[in-house]
XYZ file of C-alpha atoms in Angstrom:
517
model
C 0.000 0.000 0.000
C 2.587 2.449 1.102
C 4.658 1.760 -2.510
C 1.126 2.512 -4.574
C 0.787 5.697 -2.232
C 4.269 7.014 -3.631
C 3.652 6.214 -7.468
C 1.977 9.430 -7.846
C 3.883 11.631 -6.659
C 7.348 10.332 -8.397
C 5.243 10.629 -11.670
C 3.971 14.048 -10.736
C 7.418 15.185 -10.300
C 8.865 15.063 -13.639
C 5.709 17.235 -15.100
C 6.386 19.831 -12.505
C 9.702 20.254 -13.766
C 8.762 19.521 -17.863
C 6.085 22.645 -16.930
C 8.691 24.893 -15.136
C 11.288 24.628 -18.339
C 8.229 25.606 -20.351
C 7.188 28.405 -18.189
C 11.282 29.672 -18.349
C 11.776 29.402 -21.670
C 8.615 31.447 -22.412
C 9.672 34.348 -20.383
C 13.381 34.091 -21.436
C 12.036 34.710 -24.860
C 9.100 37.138 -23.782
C 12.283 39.177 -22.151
C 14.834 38.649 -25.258
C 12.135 40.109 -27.494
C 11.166 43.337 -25.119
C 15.146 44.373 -25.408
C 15.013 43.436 -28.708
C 12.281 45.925 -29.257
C 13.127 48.656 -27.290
C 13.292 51.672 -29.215
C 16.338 54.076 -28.992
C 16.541 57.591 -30.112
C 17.115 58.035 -34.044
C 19.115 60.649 -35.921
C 16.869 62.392 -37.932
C 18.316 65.127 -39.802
C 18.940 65.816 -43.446
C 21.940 67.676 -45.530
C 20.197 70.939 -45.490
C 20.129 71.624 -41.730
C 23.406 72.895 -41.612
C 23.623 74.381 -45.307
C 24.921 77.908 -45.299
C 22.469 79.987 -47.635
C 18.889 78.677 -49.043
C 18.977 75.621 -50.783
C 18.497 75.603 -53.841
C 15.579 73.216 -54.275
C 13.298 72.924 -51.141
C 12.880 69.003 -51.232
C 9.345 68.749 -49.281
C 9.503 65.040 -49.416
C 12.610 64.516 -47.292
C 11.302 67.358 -44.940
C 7.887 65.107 -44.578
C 10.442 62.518 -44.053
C 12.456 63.964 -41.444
C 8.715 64.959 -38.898
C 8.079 61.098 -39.526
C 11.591 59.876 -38.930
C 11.139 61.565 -34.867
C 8.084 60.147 -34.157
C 8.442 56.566 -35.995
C 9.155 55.080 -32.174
C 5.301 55.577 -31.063
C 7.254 56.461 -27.709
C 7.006 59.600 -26.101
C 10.159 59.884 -24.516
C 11.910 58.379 -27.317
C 10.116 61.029 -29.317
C 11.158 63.547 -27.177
C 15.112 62.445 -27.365
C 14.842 62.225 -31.227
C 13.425 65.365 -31.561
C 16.527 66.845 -29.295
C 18.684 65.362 -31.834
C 17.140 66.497 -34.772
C 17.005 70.409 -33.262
C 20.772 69.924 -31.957
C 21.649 69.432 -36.232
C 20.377 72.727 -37.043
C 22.443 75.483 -37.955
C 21.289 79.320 -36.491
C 20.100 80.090 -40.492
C 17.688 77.037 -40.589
C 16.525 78.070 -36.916
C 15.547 81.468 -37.846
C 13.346 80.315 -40.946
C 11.953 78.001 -38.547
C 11.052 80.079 -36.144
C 9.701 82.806 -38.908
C 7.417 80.000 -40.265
C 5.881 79.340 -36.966
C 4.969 82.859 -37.049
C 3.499 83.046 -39.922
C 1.211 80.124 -38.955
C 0.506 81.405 -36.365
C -2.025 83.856 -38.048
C -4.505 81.385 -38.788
C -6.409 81.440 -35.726
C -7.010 85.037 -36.968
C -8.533 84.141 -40.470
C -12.251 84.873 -39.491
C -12.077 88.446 -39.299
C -9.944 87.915 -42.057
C -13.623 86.521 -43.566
C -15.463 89.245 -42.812
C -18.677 89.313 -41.130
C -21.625 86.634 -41.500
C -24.237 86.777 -44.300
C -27.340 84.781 -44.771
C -26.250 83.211 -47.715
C -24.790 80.136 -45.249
C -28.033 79.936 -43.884
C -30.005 80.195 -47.170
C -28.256 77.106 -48.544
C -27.909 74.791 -45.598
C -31.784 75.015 -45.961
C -32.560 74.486 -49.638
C -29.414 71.948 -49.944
C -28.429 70.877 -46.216
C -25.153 68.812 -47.778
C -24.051 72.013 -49.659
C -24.440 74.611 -46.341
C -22.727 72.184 -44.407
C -19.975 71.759 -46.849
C -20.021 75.649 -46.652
C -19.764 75.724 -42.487
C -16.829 73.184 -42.307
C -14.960 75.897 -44.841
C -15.588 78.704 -42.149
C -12.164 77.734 -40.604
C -13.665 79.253 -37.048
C -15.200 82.605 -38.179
C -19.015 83.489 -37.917
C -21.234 81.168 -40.125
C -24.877 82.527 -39.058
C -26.088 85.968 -38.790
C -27.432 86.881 -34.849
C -30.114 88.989 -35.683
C -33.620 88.135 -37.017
C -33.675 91.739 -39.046
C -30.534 90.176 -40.912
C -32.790 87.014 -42.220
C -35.992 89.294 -43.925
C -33.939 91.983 -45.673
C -35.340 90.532 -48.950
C -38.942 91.615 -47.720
C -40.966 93.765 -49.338
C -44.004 94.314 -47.449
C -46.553 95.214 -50.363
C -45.005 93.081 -52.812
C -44.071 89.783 -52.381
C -42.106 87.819 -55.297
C -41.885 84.521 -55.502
C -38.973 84.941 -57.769
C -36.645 84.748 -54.614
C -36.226 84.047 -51.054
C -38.996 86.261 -48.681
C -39.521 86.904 -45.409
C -42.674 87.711 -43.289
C -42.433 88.582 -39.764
C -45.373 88.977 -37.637
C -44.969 92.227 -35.899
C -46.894 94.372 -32.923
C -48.402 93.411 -29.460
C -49.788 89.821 -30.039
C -53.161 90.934 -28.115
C -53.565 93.625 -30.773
C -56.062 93.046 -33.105
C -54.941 95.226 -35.650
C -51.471 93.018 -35.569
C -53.712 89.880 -36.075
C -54.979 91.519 -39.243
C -51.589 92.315 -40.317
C -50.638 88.640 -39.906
C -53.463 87.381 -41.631
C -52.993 89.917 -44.584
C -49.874 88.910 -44.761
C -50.008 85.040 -44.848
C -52.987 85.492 -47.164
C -50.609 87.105 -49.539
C -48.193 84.394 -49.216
C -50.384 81.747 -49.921
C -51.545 83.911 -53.184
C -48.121 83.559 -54.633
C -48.211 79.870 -53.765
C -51.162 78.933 -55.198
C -49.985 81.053 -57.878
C -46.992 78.721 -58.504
C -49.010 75.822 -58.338
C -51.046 76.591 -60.795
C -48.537 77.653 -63.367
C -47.991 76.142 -66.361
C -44.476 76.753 -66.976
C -41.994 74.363 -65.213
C -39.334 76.162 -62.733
C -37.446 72.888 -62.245
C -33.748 73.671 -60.046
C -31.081 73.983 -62.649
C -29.051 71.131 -60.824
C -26.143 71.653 -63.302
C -25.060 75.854 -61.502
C -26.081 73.550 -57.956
C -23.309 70.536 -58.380
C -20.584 72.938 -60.144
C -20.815 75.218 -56.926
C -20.419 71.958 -54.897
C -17.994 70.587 -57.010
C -15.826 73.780 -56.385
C -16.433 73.623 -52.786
C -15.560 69.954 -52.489
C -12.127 70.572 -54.208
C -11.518 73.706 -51.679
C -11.867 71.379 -48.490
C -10.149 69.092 -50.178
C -6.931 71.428 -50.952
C -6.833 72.703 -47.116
C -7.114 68.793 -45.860
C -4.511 67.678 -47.905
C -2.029 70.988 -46.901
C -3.194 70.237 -43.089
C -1.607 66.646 -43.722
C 1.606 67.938 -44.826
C 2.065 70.336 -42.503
C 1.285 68.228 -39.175
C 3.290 65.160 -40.475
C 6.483 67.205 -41.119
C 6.069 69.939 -38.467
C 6.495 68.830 -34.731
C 5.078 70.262 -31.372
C 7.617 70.224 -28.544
C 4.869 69.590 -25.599
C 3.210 66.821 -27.674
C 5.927 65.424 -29.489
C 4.243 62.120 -30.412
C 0.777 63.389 -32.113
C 0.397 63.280 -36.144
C -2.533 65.230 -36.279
C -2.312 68.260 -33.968
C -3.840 70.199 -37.161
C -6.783 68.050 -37.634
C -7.340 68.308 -34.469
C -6.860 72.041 -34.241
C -9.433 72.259 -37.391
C -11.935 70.435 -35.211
C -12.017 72.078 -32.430
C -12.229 75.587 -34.288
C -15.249 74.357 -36.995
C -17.464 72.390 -33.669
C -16.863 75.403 -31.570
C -17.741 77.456 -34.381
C -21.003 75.466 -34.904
C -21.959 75.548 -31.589
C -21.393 79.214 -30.899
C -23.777 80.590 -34.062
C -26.159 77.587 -33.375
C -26.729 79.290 -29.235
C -26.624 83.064 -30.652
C -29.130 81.022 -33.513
C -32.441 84.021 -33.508
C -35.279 81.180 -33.661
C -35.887 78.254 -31.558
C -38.365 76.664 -33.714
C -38.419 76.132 -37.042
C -40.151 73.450 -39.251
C -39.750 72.869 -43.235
C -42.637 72.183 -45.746
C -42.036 70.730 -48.790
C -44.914 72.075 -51.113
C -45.467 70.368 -54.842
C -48.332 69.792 -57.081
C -49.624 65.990 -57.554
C -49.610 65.045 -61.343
C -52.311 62.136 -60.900
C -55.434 62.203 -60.833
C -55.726 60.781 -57.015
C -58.816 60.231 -54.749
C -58.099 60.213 -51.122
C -59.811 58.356 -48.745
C -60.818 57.727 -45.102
C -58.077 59.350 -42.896
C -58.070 61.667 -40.002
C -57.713 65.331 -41.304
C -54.681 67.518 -39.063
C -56.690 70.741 -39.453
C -58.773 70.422 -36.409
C -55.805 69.652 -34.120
C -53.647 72.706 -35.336
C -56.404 74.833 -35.404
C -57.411 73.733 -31.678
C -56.718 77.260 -29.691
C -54.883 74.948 -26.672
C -53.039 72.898 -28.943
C -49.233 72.878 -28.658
C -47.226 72.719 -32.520
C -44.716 70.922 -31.314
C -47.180 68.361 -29.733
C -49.139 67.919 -33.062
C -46.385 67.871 -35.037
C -44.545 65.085 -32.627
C -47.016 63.252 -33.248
C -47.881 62.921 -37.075
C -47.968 59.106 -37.199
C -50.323 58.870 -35.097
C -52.680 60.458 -37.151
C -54.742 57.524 -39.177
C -53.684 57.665 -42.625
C -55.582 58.106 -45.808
C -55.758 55.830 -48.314
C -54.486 57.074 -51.633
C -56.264 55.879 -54.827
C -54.956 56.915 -58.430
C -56.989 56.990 -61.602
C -56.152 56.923 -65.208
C -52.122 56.262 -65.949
C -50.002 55.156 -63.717
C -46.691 55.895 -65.675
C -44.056 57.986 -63.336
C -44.852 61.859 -63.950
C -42.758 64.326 -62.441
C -44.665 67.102 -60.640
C -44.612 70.741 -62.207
C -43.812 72.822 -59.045
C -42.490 72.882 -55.840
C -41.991 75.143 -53.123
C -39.648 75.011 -49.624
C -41.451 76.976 -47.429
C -39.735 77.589 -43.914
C -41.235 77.962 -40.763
C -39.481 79.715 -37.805
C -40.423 81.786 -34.654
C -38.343 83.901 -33.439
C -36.787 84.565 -29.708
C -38.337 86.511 -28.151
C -36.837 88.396 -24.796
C -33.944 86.714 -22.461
C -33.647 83.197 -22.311
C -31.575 82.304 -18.924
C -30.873 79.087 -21.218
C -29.821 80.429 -23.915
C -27.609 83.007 -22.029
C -25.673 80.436 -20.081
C -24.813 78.165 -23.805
C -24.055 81.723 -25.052
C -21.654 81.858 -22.192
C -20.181 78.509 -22.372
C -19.611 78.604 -26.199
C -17.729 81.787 -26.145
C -15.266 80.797 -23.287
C -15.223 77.384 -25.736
C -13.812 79.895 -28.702
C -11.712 81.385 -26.530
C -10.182 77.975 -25.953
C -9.957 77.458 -29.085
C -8.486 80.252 -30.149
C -5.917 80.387 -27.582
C -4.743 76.886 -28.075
C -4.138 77.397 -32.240
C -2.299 80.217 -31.077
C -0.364 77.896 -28.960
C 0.217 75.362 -31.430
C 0.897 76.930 -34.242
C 3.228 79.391 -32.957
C 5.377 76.748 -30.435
C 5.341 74.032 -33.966
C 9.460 73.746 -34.575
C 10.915 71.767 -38.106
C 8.623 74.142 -40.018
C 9.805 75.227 -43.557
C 9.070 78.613 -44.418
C 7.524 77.238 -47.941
C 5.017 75.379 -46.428
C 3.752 77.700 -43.757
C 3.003 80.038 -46.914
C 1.316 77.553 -49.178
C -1.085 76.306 -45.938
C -1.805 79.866 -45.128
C -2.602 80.797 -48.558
C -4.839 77.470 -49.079
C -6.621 77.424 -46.086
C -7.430 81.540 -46.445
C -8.597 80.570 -50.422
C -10.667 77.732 -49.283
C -12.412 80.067 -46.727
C -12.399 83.351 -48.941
C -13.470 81.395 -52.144
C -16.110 78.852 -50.418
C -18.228 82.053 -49.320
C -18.013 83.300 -52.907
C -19.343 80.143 -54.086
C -22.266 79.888 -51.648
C -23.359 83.268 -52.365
C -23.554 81.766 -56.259
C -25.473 78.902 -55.165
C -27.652 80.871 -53.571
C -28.249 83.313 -56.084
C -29.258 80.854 -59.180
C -30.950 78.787 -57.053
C -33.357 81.321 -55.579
C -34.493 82.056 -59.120
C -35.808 78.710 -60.252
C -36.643 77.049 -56.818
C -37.192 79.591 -54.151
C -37.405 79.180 -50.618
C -40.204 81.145 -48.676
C -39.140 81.788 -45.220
C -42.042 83.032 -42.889
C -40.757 84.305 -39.796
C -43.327 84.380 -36.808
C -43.269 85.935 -33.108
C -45.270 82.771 -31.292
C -45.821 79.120 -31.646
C -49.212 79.505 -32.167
C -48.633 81.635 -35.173
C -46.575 79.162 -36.656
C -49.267 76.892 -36.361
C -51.906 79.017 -37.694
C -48.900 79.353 -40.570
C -48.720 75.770 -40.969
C -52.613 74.633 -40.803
C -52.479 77.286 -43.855
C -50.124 75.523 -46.023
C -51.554 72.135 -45.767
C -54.874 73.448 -46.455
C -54.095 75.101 -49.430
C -56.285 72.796 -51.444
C -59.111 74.981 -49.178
C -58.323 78.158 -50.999
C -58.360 77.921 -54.477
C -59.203 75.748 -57.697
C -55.867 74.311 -58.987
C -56.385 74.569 -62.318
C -54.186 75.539 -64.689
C -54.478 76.847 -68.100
C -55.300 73.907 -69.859
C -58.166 73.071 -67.802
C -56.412 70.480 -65.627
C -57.346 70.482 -61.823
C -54.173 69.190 -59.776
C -54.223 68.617 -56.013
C -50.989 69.426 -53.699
C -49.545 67.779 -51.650
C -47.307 68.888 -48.487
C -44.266 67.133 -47.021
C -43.732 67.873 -43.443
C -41.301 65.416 -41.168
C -41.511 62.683 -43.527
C -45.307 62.612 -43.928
C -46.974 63.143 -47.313
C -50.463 64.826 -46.850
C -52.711 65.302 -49.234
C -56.170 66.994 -48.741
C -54.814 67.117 -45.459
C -54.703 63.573 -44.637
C -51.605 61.086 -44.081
C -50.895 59.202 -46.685
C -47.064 57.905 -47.063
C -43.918 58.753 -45.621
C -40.350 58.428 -45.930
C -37.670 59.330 -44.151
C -37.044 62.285 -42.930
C -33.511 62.540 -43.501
C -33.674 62.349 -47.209
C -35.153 66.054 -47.359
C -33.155 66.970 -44.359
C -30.027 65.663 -46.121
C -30.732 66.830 -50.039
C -32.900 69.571 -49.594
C -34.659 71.133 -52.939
C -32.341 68.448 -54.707
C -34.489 65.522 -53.482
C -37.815 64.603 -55.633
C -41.338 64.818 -54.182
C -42.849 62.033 -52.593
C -44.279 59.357 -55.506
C -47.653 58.956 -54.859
C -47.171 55.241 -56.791
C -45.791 54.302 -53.833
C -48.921 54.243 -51.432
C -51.233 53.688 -54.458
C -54.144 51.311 -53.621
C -56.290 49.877 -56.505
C -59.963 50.753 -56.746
C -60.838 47.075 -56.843
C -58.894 46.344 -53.266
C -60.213 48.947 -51.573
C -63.738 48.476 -52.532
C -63.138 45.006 -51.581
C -62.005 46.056 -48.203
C -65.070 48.369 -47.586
C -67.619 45.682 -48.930
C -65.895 43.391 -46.201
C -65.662 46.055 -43.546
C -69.481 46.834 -44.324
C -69.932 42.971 -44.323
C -68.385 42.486 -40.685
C -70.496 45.407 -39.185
C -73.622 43.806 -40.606
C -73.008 40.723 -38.852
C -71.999 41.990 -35.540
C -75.205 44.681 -35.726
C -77.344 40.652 -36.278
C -75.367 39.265 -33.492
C -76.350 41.992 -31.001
C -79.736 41.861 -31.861
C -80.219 38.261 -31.632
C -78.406 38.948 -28.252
């Protein structure tokens, strides 16, 4: 017994041992292949840091070469002792261009007064084409995108004459408990939806000339794309001496001016609310029934707009019936019509984001400062050539939105209706959808055409529901999407009379039930 108790552990103890060779020759390697790996400091310097004079030819790939060369370790204080080496190989001539390009870097977080001061045209064109007026804000390098004052968005009014030949304004003005300012409003809106109904019933086709629209983007696109591509250049070759190891202090630099940017116009923004309508005539003939009409909740005196319009699907929807052909026709017309009420009074809000976004700039601002002037390894060619990109990109991307804007307000024009109180803009929209109400489309050929209204990714027609999409296609595209195909939600005459005869059907029998009950 005692000779079986000992077999185990004699067996046991060659494994142990097999196990702790394994275990040693693992870390032996593990440790060989750390000091193997360990990075040292690498001599990064070219033939021209000690040349006396200019060179001849500035050779920008071995100066890329040289900001990659100190930070090819991935370790910061390996960085940090490269970088020593590579200033200790510069003559005083190559320091003094490097230190002059730093300054003249160092300018850019002073290109937006350099910009001059914000126009509407921004905010014209990130609401007919949302793609394009963003493009257009991410080229404001920092400066003011928006304008802060509601007078600057309805210069283009003209109180007596409205055109529909550009972009309007109409502002609701006076003591709201006036009635003589109610009558103003309701002149005015009445003369609004005049020139809409007007359009609709045109025969001539005003269709976007989408050719002026994509050259302007085009343009655009090939600006940001010029001051990316200069940014890369610049933050691979140039080096920051507190944060040796980052590639992309530019990028990140660009960031943090465009977001703070965005977010200081969008808390100095002069509305709160604001809703889009995408107005168009229907080119079927289309029969709409059953459906729960939105009139009588807008036009409820306790009803909230933002509560209605919340909640749009759960209005029942129409069914949508088209007659005659069914081949694809594209609608005549179409209108953006915009929406907004404006702040009124102090907002403690509002105040303290206004607050917080300006200390943000300030941030922002001082940091570029800080990076851009402290940035050492910094030819003197490419400071210039970023500076004069970057200032082209921002100078010439205004230009171009201003274009945009211009030869797209005469062929699709935006209507922006500007309104002191919710319940105005409610009023406002309950007028738009039930523009069908005021007048006979029918244009000069005799045909009658209904309209339909886009609002949050709902299609209405005779002011009932009756398709959707989603919401970010017209948010995204803007006037460049197409209306809403009415194919889409069409329903046969034979199905739906067949689901009436066996809707009528099932109440029959439940009114026989209840009586034999």
């Amino acid at each position: 017994m005692s000779g079986n108790s000992l077999m185990p552990s004699r067996i046991s103890q060659p494994i142990f041992k097999v196990c702790r060779q394994i275990l040693s020759l693992c870390l032996t390697k593990l440790i060989a292949r750390a000091h193997a790996a360990d990075p040292k400091p690498v001599n990064c310097s070219s033939n021209n840091d000690k040349y006396i004079g200019n060179p001849h030819k500035f050779s920008i790939t071995s100066w890329v070469s040289r900001g990659i060369c100190v930070r090819s370790s991935n370790v910061e204080h390996i960085c940090y002792e490269s970088f020593d080496l590579a200033l200790q190989n510069l003559d005083s001539l190559r320091n003094a261009e490097y230190a002059g390009a730093a300054s003249v870097l160092a300018l850019l977080p002073t290109i937006g007064a350099l910009l001059g001061a914000p126009t509407s045209e921004i905010w014209r064109l990130l609401t007919v084409v949302p793609f394009g007026g963003g493009l257009a804000m991410t080229l404001s390098f920092g400066g003011a995108i928006l304008p802060v004052r509601v007078e600057d968005y309805e210069n283009d009014l003209n109180k007596h004459k409205v055109s529909i030949e550009r972009s309007i304004a109409f502002r609701a003005k006076g003591s709201r408990q006036s009635e003589d300012a109610q009558k103003e409003i309701y002149a005015g809106l009445d003369q609004v939806m005049e020139k809409i109904l007007a359009r609709m019933r045109q025969d001539e086709s005003q269709q976007l000339a989408k050719g002026h629209l994509w050259v302007g983007l085009l343009g655009m696109i090939v600006l940001s794309v010029g001051a990316q591509a200069t940014m890369i250049v610049v933050e691979q070759g140039g080096v920051i001496p507190w944060w040796c190891a980052t590639r992309w202090w530019m990028h990140l630099w660009y960031l943090l001016v465009t977001v703070t940017a965005i977010a200081e116009n969008w808390a100095q923004f002069p509305f709160k609310e604001s809703w889009k309508l995408f107005v168009s005539d229907v080119p079927y003939d289309v029969n709409i029934r059953g459906g729960d009409s939105i009139l009588p909740k807008l036009e409820y005196p306790n009803a909230k707009a933002n509560q209605v319009l919340r909640q749009l699907a759960s209005l029942k929807a129409g069914t949508a019936t088209l007659r005659g052909s069914k081949q694809y026709t594209r609608p005549r017309n179409a209108v953006l019509v915009m929406v907004s009420v404006a702040v009124q009074g102090q907002d403690r809000y509002r105040s303290l984001l206004r607050l917080v976004s300006k200390c943000a700039s300030i941030t922002a601002f001082v940091t570029g400062t800080a990076l851009f002037a402290s940035v050492q390894l910094l030819a003197l060619p490419v400071a210039v050539m970023t500076l004069t990109l970057i200032l082209a990109a921002g100078v010439f991307g205004r230009a171009i939105t201003g274009w945009i804007v211009s030869g797209v307000s005469r062929t699709e024009p935006l209507i922006h209706v500007i309104v002191n109180t919710t319940q105005e803009a409610q009023h406002v929209i309950a007028r738009v959808l039930s523009l069908d109400k005021y007048g006979s489309q029918e244009t000069g050929g005799g045909e009658v055409r209904k309209i339909q209204v886009e609002l949050g990714g709902h299609v209405f027609v005779s002011q009932r529901r009756v398709g959707r999409r989603s919401p970010w296609y017209l948010r995204t595209l803007g006037v460049l999407a197409e209306p809403f195909d009415l194919r889409k939600v069409h329903h046969s005459e034979t199905s739906s009379n067949a689901i009436q005869a066996s809707t009528d059907q099932s109440e029959v029998e439940l009114g026989l039930m209840r009586d034999r009950d």
